mmCIF file of C-alpha atoms and ligand atoms in Angstrom:
data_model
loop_
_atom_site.group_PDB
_atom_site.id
_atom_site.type_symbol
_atom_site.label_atom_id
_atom_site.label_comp_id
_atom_site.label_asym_id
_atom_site.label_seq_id
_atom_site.Cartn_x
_atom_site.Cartn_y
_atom_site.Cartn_z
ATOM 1 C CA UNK X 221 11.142 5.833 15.405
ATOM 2 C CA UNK X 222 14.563 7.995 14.980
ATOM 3 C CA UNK X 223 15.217 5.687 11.917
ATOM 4 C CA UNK X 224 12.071 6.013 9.978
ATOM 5 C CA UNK X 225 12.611 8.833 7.425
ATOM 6 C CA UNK X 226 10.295 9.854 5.318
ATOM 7 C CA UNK X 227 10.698 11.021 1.437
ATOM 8 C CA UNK X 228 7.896 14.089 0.599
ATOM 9 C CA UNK X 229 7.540 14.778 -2.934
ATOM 10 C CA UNK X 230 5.829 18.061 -3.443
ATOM 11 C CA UNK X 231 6.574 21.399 -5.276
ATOM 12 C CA UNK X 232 4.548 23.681 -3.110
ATOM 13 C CA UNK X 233 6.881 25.016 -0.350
ATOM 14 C CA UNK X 234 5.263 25.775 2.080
ATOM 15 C CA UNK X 235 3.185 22.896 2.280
ATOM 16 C CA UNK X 236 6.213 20.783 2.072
ATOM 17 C CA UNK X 237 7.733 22.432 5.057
ATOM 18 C CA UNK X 238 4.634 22.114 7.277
ATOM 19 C CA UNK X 239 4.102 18.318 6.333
ATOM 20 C CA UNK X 240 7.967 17.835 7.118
ATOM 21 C CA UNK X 241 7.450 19.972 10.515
ATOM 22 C CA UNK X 242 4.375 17.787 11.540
ATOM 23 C CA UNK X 243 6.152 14.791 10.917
ATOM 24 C CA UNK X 244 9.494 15.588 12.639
ATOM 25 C CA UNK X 245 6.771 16.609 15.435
ATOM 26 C CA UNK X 246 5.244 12.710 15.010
ATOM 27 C CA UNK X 247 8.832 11.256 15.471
ATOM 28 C CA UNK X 248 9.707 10.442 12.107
ATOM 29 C CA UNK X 249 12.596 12.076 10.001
ATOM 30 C CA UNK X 250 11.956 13.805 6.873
ATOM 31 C CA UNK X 251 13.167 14.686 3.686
ATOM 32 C CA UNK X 252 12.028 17.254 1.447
ATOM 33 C CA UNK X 253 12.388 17.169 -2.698
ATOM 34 C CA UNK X 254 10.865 20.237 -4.822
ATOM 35 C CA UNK X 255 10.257 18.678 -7.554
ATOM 36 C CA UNK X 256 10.088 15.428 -9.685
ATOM 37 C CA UNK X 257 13.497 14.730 -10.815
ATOM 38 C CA UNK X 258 15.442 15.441 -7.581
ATOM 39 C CA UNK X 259 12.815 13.148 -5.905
ATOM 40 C CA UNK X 260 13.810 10.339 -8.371
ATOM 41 C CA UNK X 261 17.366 11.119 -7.293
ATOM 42 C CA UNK X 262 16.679 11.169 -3.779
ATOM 43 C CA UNK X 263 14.593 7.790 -3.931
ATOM 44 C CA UNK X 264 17.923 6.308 -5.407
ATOM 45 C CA UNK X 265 19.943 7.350 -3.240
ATOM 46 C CA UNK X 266 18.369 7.164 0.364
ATOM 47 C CA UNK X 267 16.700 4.292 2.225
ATOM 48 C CA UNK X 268 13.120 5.496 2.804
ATOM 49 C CA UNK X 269 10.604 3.819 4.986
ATOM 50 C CA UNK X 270 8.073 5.646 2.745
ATOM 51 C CA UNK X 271 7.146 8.482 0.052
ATOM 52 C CA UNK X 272 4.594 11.021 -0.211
ATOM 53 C CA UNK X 273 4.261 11.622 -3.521
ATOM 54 C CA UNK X 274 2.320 14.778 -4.758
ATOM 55 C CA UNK X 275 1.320 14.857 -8.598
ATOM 56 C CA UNK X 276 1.479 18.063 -10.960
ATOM 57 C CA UNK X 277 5.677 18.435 -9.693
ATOM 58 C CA UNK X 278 7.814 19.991 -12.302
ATOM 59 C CA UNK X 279 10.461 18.003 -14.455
ATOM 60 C CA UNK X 280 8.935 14.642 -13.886
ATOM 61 C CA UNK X 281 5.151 14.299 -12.660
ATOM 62 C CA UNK X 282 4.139 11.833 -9.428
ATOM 63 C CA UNK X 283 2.584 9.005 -11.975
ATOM 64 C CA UNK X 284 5.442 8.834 -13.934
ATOM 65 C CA UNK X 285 8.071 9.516 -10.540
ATOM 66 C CA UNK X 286 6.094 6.203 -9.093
ATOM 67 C CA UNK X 287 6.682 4.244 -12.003
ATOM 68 C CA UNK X 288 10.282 5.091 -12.433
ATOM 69 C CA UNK X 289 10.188 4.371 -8.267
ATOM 70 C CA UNK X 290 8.489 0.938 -8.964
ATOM 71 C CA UNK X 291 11.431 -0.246 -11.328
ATOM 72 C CA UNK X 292 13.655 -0.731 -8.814
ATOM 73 C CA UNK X 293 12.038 -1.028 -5.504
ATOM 74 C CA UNK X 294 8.385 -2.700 -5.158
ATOM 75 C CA UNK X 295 7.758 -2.626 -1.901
ATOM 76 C CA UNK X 296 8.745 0.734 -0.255
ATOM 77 C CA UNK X 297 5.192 2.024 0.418
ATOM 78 C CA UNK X 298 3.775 5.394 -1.954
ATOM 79 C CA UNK X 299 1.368 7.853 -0.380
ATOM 80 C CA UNK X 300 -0.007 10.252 -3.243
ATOM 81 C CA UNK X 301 -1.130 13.301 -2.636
ATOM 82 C CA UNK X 302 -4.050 14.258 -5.123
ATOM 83 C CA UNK X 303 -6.248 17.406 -5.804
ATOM 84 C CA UNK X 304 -8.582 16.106 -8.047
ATOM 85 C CA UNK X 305 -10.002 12.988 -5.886
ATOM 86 C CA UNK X 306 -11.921 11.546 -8.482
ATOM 87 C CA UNK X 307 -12.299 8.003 -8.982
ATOM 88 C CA UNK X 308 -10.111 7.983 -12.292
ATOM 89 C CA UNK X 309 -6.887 10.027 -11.106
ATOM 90 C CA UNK X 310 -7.044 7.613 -8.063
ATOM 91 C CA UNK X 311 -7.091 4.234 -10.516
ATOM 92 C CA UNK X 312 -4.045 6.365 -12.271
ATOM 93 C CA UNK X 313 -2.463 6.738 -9.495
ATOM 94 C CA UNK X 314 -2.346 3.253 -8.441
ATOM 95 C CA UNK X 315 -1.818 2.012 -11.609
ATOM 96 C CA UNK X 316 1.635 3.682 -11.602
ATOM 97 C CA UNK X 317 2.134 1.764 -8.227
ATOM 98 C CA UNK X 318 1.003 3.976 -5.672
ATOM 99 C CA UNK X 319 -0.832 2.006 -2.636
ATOM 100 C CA UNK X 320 -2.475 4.921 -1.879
ATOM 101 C CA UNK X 321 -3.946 8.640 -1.455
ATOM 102 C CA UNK X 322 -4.990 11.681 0.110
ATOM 103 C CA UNK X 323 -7.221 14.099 -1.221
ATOM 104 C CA UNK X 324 -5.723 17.801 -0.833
ATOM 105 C CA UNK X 325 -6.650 19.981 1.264
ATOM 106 C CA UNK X 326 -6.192 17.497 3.790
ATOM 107 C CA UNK X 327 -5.944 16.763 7.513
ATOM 108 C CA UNK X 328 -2.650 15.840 8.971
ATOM 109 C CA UNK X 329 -3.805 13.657 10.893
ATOM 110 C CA UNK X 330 -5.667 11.564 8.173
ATOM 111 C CA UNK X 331 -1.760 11.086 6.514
ATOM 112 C CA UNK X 332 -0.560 10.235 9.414
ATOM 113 C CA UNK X 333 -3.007 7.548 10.317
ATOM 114 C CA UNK X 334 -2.239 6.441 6.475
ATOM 115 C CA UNK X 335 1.865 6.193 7.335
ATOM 116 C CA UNK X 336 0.948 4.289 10.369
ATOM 117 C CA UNK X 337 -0.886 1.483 8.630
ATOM 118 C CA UNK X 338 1.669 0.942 6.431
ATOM 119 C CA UNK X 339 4.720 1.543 9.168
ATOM 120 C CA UNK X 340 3.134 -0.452 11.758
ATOM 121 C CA UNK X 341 4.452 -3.870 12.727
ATOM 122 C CA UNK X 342 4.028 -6.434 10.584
ATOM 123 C CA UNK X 343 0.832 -8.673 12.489
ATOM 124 C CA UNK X 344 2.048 -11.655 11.362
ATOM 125 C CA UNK X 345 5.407 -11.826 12.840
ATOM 126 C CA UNK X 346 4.040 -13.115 15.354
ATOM 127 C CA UNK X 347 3.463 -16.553 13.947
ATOM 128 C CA UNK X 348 5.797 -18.625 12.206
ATOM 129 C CA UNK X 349 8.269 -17.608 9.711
ATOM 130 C CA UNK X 350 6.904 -18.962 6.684
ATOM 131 C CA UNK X 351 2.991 -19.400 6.346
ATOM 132 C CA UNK X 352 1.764 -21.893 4.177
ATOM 133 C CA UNK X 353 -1.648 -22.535 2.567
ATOM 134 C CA UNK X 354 -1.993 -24.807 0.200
ATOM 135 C CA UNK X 355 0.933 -24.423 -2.204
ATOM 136 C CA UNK X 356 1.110 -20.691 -1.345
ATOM 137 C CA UNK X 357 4.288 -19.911 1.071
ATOM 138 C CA UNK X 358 4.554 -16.059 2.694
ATOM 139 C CA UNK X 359 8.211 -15.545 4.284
ATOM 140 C CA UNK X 360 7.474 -13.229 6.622
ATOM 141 C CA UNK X 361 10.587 -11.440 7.084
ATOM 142 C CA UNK X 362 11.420 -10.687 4.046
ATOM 143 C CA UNK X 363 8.080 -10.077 2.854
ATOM 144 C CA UNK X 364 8.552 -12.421 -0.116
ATOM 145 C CA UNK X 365 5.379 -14.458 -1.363
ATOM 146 C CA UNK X 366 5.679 -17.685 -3.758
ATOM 147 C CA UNK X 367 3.269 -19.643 -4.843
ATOM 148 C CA UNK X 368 4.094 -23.112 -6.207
ATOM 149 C CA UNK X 369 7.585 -22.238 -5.692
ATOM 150 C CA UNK X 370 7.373 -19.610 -8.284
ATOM 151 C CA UNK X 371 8.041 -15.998 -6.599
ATOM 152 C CA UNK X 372 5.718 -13.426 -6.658
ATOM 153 C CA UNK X 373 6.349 -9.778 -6.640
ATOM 154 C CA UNK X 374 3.609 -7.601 -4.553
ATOM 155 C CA UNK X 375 3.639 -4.213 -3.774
ATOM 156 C CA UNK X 376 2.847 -3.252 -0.009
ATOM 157 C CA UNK X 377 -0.735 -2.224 -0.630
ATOM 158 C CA UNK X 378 -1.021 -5.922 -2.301
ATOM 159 C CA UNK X 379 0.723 -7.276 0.807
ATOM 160 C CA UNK X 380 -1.311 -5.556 3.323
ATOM 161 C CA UNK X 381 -3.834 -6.575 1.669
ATOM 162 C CA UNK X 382 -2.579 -10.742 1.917
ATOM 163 C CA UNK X 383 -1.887 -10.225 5.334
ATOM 164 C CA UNK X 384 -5.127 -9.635 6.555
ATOM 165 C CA UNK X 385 -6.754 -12.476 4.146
ATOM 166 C CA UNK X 386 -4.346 -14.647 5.760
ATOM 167 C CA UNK X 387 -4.501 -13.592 9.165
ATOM 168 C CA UNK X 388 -8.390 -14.414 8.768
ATOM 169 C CA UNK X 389 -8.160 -16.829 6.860
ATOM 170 C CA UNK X 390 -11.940 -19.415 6.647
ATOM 171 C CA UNK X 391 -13.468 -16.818 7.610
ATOM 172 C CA UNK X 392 -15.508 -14.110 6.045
ATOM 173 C CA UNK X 393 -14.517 -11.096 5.844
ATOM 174 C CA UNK X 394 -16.534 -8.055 5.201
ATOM 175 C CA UNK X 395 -15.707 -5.313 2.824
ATOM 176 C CA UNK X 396 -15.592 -2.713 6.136
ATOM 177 C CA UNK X 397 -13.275 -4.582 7.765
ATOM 178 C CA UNK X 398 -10.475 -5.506 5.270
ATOM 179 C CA UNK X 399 -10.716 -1.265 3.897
ATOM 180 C CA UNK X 400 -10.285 -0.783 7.695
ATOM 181 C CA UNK X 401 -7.633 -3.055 8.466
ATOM 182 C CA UNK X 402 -5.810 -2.492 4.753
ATOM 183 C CA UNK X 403 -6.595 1.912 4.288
ATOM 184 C CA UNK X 404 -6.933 2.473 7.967
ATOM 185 C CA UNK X 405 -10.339 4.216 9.511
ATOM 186 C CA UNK X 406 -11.961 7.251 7.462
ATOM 187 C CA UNK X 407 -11.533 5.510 4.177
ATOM 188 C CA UNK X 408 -14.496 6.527 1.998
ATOM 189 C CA UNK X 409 -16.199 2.953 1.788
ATOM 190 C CA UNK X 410 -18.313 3.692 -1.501
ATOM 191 C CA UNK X 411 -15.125 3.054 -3.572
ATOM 192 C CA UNK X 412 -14.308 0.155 -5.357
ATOM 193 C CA UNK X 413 -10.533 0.659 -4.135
ATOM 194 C CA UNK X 414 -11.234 -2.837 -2.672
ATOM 195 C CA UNK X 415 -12.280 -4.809 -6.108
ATOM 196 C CA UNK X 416 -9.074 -2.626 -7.673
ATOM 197 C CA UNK X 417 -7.010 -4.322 -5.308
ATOM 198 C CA UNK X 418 -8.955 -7.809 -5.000
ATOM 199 C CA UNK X 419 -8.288 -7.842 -8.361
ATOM 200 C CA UNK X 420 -4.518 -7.204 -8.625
ATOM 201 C CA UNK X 421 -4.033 -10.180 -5.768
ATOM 202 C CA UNK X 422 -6.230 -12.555 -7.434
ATOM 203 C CA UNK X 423 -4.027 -11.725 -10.904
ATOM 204 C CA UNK X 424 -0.944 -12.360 -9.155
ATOM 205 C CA UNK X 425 -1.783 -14.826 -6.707
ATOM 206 C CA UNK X 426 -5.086 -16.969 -8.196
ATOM 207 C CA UNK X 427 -4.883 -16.708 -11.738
ATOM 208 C CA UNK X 428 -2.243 -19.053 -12.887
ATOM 209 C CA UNK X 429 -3.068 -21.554 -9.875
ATOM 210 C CA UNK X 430 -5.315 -23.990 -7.919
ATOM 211 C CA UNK X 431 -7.218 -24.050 -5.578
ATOM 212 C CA UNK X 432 -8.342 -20.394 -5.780
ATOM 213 C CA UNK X 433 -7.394 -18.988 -2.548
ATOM 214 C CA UNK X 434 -9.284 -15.515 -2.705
ATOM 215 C CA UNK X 435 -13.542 -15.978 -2.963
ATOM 216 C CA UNK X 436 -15.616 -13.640 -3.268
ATOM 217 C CA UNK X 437 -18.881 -13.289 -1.025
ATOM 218 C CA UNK X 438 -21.883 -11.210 -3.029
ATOM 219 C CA UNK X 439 -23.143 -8.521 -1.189
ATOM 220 C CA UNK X 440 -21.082 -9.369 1.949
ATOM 221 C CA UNK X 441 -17.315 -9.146 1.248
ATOM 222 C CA UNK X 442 -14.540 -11.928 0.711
ATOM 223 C CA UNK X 443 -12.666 -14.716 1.714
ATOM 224 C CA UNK X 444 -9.383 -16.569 1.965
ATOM 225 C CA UNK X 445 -9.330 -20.195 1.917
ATOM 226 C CA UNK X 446 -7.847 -23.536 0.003
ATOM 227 C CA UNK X 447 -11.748 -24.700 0.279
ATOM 228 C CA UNK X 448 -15.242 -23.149 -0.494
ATOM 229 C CA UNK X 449 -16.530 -22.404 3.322
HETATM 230 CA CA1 CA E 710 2.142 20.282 -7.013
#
């Protein structure tokens, strides 16, 4: 994991130093930026595998660091660190392109299980390179998702999320198991995170084509087809 470095965003010191410590512990690298603007610089500059991203930072604040982030690279995943938790700062958040959050104070080991869902090995490499259904084709190596030939820009929350639609694809899928397999265990369930990010897929992947790939099952969950099962 020598070659996984981390970018953490945050303006409080010492919490920036234990979060790099406990990471260097996990076998990551880390990088440290006090506030906003030399994260922006930083993010330029480096190759990440992935940013934490705290929010009140001086010179330039984690929504608007994200969106400056999300100009230029799409896919590197964004971690956010938030104090306030409620259900609007968290639709803020990932409106400026964060795929997702922590509630401070927080437990390391809730991050880390966070990093890991996003760092771990892509499922679907197992299969062939490029998965088709219907008219919708997923390169799996480079991540890169068209659908009637027309490409089709995700971010990694939004391709997590595809990947396990399409890993399970026919079947039905309940809302449990995709937070599970998409936010990792301890995710609060009684947020509509899920229909957030149903939502953004459908805009980008169902909206402008047919068949409708993503269906929704009331009171149950969803599912990921080319027919109505
Ligand atoms: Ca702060």
């Amino acid at each position: 994991m020598e070659n996984i470095c981390i970018l953490i965003v945050e303006d409080e010191q010492r919490l920036a130093e234990i979060l790099k410590k406990q990471l260097e512990e996990s076998g990551f690298r880390a990088d440290v930026a006090l506030d906003g603007y030399s994260g922006k610089m930083m993010a330029a500059r480096n190759c990440y595998s992935l940013i934490i991203l705290d929010i009140n930072l001086p010179l330039l604040n984690g929504y608007d660091l994200c969106k400056e982030i999300r100009k230029t690279n799409k896919r590197i995943p964004i971690i956010m660190l938030t104090a306030f938790g409620t259900a609007d700062n968290k639709i803020i958040g990932f409106d400026s392109g964060a795929d997702d959050y922590v509630v401070k104070p927080f437990d390391f080991r809730e991050l880390l299980a966070r990093i890991n869902v996003f760092l771990r090995r892509s499922d679907l490499r197992e299969e062939e390179d490029i998965v088709r259904i219907a008219d919708l084709e997923i390169d799996v190596a480079s991540k890169t998702v068209s659908r009637s030939k027309k490409k089709i820009d995700l971010t990694a929350k939004e391709f997590a999320l595809l990947e396990v639609f399409v890993r399970n694809r026919d079947k039905l899928l309940s809302r449990e198991f995709i937070i599970e397999q998409v936010w990792g265990i301890d995710f609060d369930p009684s947020t509509n995170i899920i229909d957030v990010y149903v939502n953004y897929l459908r805009k980008k992947i169902d909206k402008d084509f047919d068949p409708k790939l993503i269906h929704t099952k009331f009171g149950f969950g969803f599912y990921f087809s080319d027919k109505e099962i």
